[in-house]
Amino acid sequence: MEGKGSYNEHARLPALGGALAIPYLENAIADVLLGEAGAPLVIADYGSSQGRNSLLPMRSAIAAVRARAGAERPILVFHEDQPVNDFNSLFEVLDAAPDRYTLGDPNVFPCAVGRSFYEAVLPRDFVHVAWSSYAAMWLSRIPGLIPGHFFFERSVGETRAVFERQGASDWERFLTLRMQELRPGGCLVVSVPGADDDGRSVFAGVLDVANTVLGEMVDEGAISAEERSRMVLNVWPRRRADLVAPFGSGGRFGSLVLRCSATETVPDSAWADYQQDGNARALADRHSMFFRSIFTPTLATALDRVRAGDPDAAAAFADRLTEGLGERLAHAPASLDSLVQIIVVARSVS
Ligand SMILES: C[S@@+](CC[C@H](N)C(=O)[O-])C[C@H]1O[C@@H](n2cnc3c(N)ncnc32)[C@H](O)[C@@H]1O
């Protein structure tokens, strides 16, 4: 994600998608085994980014836990993300946001872990409530180049098959690690941007436009053709079937039990505003800044100057790409109503 709080500022769409999973989180917490009275309760937030979008789900989780465990029980909230994450912005939000979840609750203690969620990030049998929103669609690595594009959905044949294998094994790895970290009787709620049953997502349209702009940038010499060919997003919007596959017909994956899964539509708030004010430029700016804050840092890793440590290269690249994307999107206003996939699992006690 783009640093200096950029993700916090522009990630309204993931906030709305994650919010649709909160009722599932509250329901799941009703069945969590809370263990020994007085011992700290542990909530984990996997792929927290810069924290703004974690405030509402964490506040909801804390309220649901408090309703059962009382006001005195200490609660630890672990926010986990990659070591390169903008943890400064995360801690600023946790310390100063008017809607921070610690406000009025002296027995809640936020913590952070800078480590990939494709590794063990917390001790075994430790977590009561696990949450991950709009993060588990990032693969552990880029499995291959995509000729002519940078987005999985536009790959075909063996390239696509390689991505699908990587996605399936990463998802099983994510579940296995979370299973180990959950306490028996704990719950895990995951939401990810979704694809429909045919594997299509609404994001492909915007990413096609960005791909066209990258072609223009090659033509004008802003980036080289070789750099362009190295650009790939290790991200994959999932079908619901992809998420439930490891659980098989019996609804179990090791000691994890599938409680439910759902697909919901995330309304595009920028589009709703556009329908009121007709401001195509504002709509295009919101969509292009959303794209910039999430995707340009990964694309920029393909640039020679970024690899050589030039501190300004990634921002200059993002400026040019975002400008070209905004120009084009403003001429063809479109909604980004998207799908979110939600899955709820519990760790069995036996
Ligand atoms: C789109 S943001 C979502 C942030 C927030 N949870 C939300 O709902 O808005 C995705 C986050 O997942 C993180 N992420 C991607 N791969 C990861 C990994 N392997 N381990 C930990 N975090 C990862 C990214 O660094 C990023 O902060």
Coordinates of N, CA and C in Angstrom, one line a residue, residues 195-291:
A195 N -14.7 -12.3 -6.9 CA -15.1 -12.5 -8.3 C -16.4 -13.3 -8.3
D196 N -17.1 -13.2 -9.5 CA -18.3 -14.0 -9.6 C -18.0 -15.4 -9.9
D197 N -19.0 -16.3 -10.1 CA -18.7 -17.7 -10.3 C -17.9 -18.0 -11.5
D198 N -17.9 -17.1 -12.4 CA -17.0 -17.2 -13.6 C -15.7 -16.7 -13.5
G199 N -15.3 -16.1 -12.3 CA -14.0 -15.6 -12.0 C -13.8 -14.2 -12.4
R200 N -14.9 -13.5 -12.7 CA -14.8 -12.1 -13.2 C -15.0 -11.1 -12.0
S201 N -14.2 -10.0 -12.0 CA -14.4 -9.0 -10.9 C -14.6 -7.6 -11.7
V202 N -15.2 -6.7 -11.0 CA -15.4 -5.4 -11.6 C -14.1 -4.6 -11.7
F203 N -13.1 -5.0 -10.9 CA -11.8 -4.3 -11.0 C -11.1 -4.4 -12.3
A204 N -11.3 -5.5 -13.0 CA -10.6 -5.7 -14.2 C -10.7 -4.6 -15.2
G205 N -11.9 -3.9 -15.2 CA -12.1 -2.8 -16.2 C -11.2 -1.7 -15.9
V206 N -11.0 -1.3 -14.6 CA -10.1 -0.2 -14.2 C -8.7 -0.6 -14.5
L207 N -8.4 -1.8 -14.2 CA -7.0 -2.3 -14.4 C -6.6 -2.4 -15.9
D208 N -7.7 -2.6 -16.8 CA -7.4 -2.5 -18.2 C -7.0 -1.1 -18.6
V209 N -7.8 -0.1 -18.1 CA -7.4 1.3 -18.4 C -6.0 1.6 -17.9
A210 N -5.7 1.2 -16.7 CA -4.3 1.4 -16.2 C -3.3 0.7 -17.1
N211 N -3.6 -0.4 -17.6 CA -2.7 -1.1 -18.5 C -2.5 -0.3 -19.8
T212 N -3.5 0.3 -20.3 CA -3.4 1.1 -21.5 C -2.5 2.3 -21.2
V213 N -2.7 2.9 -20.0 CA -1.8 4.1 -19.7 C -0.3 3.6 -19.6
L214 N -0.1 2.4 -19.0 CA 1.3 1.9 -19.0 C 1.9 1.8 -20.4
G215 N 1.0 1.4 -21.3 CA 1.5 1.3 -22.7 C 1.9 2.7 -23.2
E216 N 1.1 3.7 -22.9 CA 1.5 5.1 -23.3 C 2.8 5.5 -22.6
M217 N 3.0 5.1 -21.4 CA 4.2 5.5 -20.7 C 5.4 4.9 -21.3
V218 N 5.3 3.7 -21.8 CA 6.4 3.0 -22.6 C 6.6 3.9 -23.8
D219 N 5.5 4.2 -24.6 CA 5.7 4.9 -25.8 C 6.4 6.3 -25.6
E220 N 6.1 6.9 -24.5 CA 6.7 8.3 -24.3 C 8.0 8.2 -23.5
G221 N 8.5 6.9 -23.2 CA 9.8 6.8 -22.6 C 9.8 7.0 -21.1
A222 N 8.6 7.1 -20.5 CA 8.6 7.3 -19.0 C 9.0 6.0 -18.3
I223 N 8.7 4.8 -18.9 CA 9.2 3.5 -18.4 C 9.7 2.7 -19.6
S224 N 10.5 1.7 -19.4 CA 10.9 0.9 -20.5 C 10.0 -0.3 -20.7
A225 N 10.0 -0.8 -21.9 CA 9.2 -2.0 -22.3 C 9.5 -3.1 -21.3
E226 N 10.8 -3.3 -21.0 CA 11.2 -4.4 -20.1 C 10.6 -4.2 -18.7
E227 N 10.7 -2.9 -18.2 CA 10.0 -2.7 -16.9 C 8.6 -3.0 -16.9
R228 N 7.9 -2.5 -18.0 CA 6.5 -2.8 -18.2 C 6.2 -4.3 -18.1
S229 N 7.0 -5.0 -18.8 CA 6.7 -6.5 -18.9 C 6.9 -7.2 -17.5
R230 N 7.7 -6.5 -16.6 CA 7.9 -7.2 -15.3 C 6.8 -6.9 -14.3
M231 N 5.9 -6.0 -14.7 CA 4.9 -5.5 -13.7 C 3.8 -6.6 -13.6
V232 N 3.6 -7.1 -12.4 CA 2.5 -8.0 -12.1 C 2.0 -7.8 -10.7
L233 N 0.7 -7.8 -10.6 CA 0.1 -7.7 -9.2 C -0.1 -9.2 -8.7
N234 N 0.4 -9.4 -7.5 CA 0.2 -10.7 -6.9 C -1.1 -10.7 -6.1
V235 N -2.2 -10.4 -6.8 CA -3.5 -10.2 -6.2 C -4.5 -11.0 -7.0
W236 N -5.5 -11.6 -6.3 CA -6.4 -12.4 -7.0 C -7.8 -12.3 -6.3
P237 N -8.8 -11.6 -6.9 CA -10.1 -11.6 -6.3 C -10.7 -13.0 -6.4
R238 N -11.2 -13.5 -5.3 CA -11.6 -14.9 -5.2 C -13.1 -15.1 -5.5
R239 N -13.4 -16.3 -6.0 CA -14.8 -16.8 -6.1 C -15.0 -17.4 -4.7
R240 N -16.3 -17.5 -4.4 CA -16.7 -18.1 -3.1 C -16.2 -19.6 -3.1
A241 N -16.3 -20.2 -4.2 CA -15.9 -21.6 -4.3 C -14.4 -21.8 -4.0
D242 N -13.6 -20.8 -4.3 CA -12.1 -20.9 -4.0 C -11.9 -20.9 -2.5
L243 N -12.7 -20.1 -1.8 CA -12.5 -20.0 -0.4 C -13.0 -21.2 0.4
V244 N -14.1 -21.8 -0.1 CA -14.6 -23.0 0.7 C -13.9 -24.3 0.3
A245 N -13.2 -24.3 -0.9 CA -12.7 -25.5 -1.4 C -11.9 -26.4 -0.4
P246 N -11.0 -25.8 0.4 CA -10.2 -26.6 1.4 C -11.1 -27.4 2.4
F247 N -12.3 -26.9 2.6 CA -13.1 -27.5 3.6 C -13.9 -28.7 3.1
G248 N -13.9 -28.9 1.8 CA -14.5 -30.1 1.2 C -16.0 -30.3 1.6
S249 N -16.5 -31.4 1.3 CA -18.0 -31.6 1.5 C -18.3 -31.7 3.0
G250 N -17.3 -32.1 3.8 CA -17.6 -32.3 5.2 C -17.5 -30.9 6.0
G251 N -17.1 -29.9 5.3 CA -17.0 -28.6 6.0 C -15.9 -28.5 7.0
R252 N -14.8 -29.3 6.8 CA -13.7 -29.2 7.8 C -12.4 -29.1 7.1
F253 N -11.5 -28.4 7.7 CA -10.1 -28.3 7.2 C -9.2 -28.4 8.5
G254 N -8.6 -29.6 8.7 CA -8.0 -29.9 9.9 C -8.9 -29.7 11.1
S255 N -8.5 -28.8 12.0 CA -9.5 -28.6 13.2 C -10.3 -27.3 12.9
L256 N -10.3 -26.8 11.7 CA -11.2 -25.7 11.4 C -12.5 -26.2 10.9
V257 N -13.6 -25.6 11.3 CA -14.9 -26.0 10.9 C -15.5 -24.8 10.2
L258 N -16.0 -25.0 9.0 CA -16.6 -23.9 8.2 C -18.0 -23.6 8.8
R259 N -18.2 -22.4 9.3 CA -19.5 -22.0 9.8 C -20.4 -21.5 8.8
C260 N -19.9 -20.6 8.0 CA -20.7 -20.1 6.8 C -19.8 -19.3 5.9
S261 N -20.4 -19.1 4.7 CA -19.7 -18.2 3.7 C -20.8 -17.4 3.0
A262 N -20.4 -16.3 2.5 CA -21.4 -15.4 1.9 C -20.8 -14.5 0.8
T263 N -21.6 -14.1 -0.2 CA -21.1 -13.2 -1.2 C -22.1 -12.0 -1.0
E264 N -21.5 -10.8 -0.9 CA -22.4 -9.6 -0.8 C -21.9 -8.5 -1.8
T265 N -22.7 -7.6 -2.1 CA -22.4 -6.5 -3.1 C -22.0 -5.3 -2.3
V266 N -20.8 -4.8 -2.6 CA -20.3 -3.5 -2.0 C -20.6 -2.3 -2.8
P267 N -21.5 -1.5 -2.3 CA -21.9 -0.3 -3.2 C -20.7 0.6 -3.3
D268 N -20.6 1.2 -4.5 CA -19.5 2.2 -4.7 C -20.0 3.6 -4.3
S269 N -19.5 4.1 -3.2 CA -19.9 5.3 -2.6 C -19.6 6.5 -3.6
A270 N -18.5 6.4 -4.3 CA -18.1 7.4 -5.2 C -19.1 7.5 -6.4
W271 N -19.6 6.4 -6.8 CA -20.6 6.3 -7.9 C -21.9 7.0 -7.4
A272 N -22.3 6.6 -6.1 CA -23.5 7.2 -5.5 C -23.4 8.7 -5.5
D273 N -22.2 9.3 -5.1 CA -22.0 10.7 -5.1 C -22.1 11.3 -6.5
Y274 N -21.6 10.6 -7.5 CA -21.6 11.0 -8.9 C -23.0 11.1 -9.4
Q275 N -23.8 10.2 -9.0 CA -25.2 10.2 -9.4 C -26.0 11.4 -8.9
Q276 N -25.5 11.9 -7.7 CA -26.1 13.2 -7.2 C -25.5 14.4 -7.8
D277 N -24.2 14.5 -8.0 CA -23.6 15.7 -8.4 C -23.1 15.8 -9.9
G278 N -23.1 14.6 -10.5 CA -22.7 14.6 -12.0 C -21.2 15.0 -12.2
N279 N -20.4 14.9 -11.1 CA -19.0 15.4 -11.3 C -18.1 14.2 -11.7
A280 N -17.9 14.1 -13.0 CA -17.2 12.9 -13.5 C -15.7 13.0 -13.1
R281 N -15.2 14.2 -13.0 CA -13.8 14.4 -12.6 C -13.6 13.9 -11.2
A282 N -14.5 14.2 -10.3 CA -14.4 13.8 -8.9 C -14.5 12.3 -8.8
L283 N -15.4 11.7 -9.5 CA -15.5 10.2 -9.6 C -14.2 9.6 -10.0
A284 N -13.6 10.1 -11.1 CA -12.4 9.6 -11.7 C -11.3 9.7 -10.7
D285 N -11.2 10.9 -10.0 CA -10.1 11.1 -9.0 C -10.2 10.1 -7.9
R286 N -11.4 9.8 -7.4 CA -11.6 8.9 -6.3 C -11.2 7.5 -6.7
H287 N -11.6 7.1 -8.0 CA -11.2 5.7 -8.4 C -9.7 5.6 -8.7
S288 N -9.2 6.7 -9.3 CA -7.7 6.6 -9.6 C -6.9 6.7 -8.3
M289 N -7.3 7.4 -7.3 CA -6.5 7.4 -6.1 C -6.7 6.1 -5.3
F290 N -7.8 5.5 -5.4 CA -8.0 4.2 -4.8 C -7.0 3.2 -5.5
F291 N -6.9 3.3 -6.8 CA -6.0 2.4 -7.5 C -4.6 2.7 -7.1

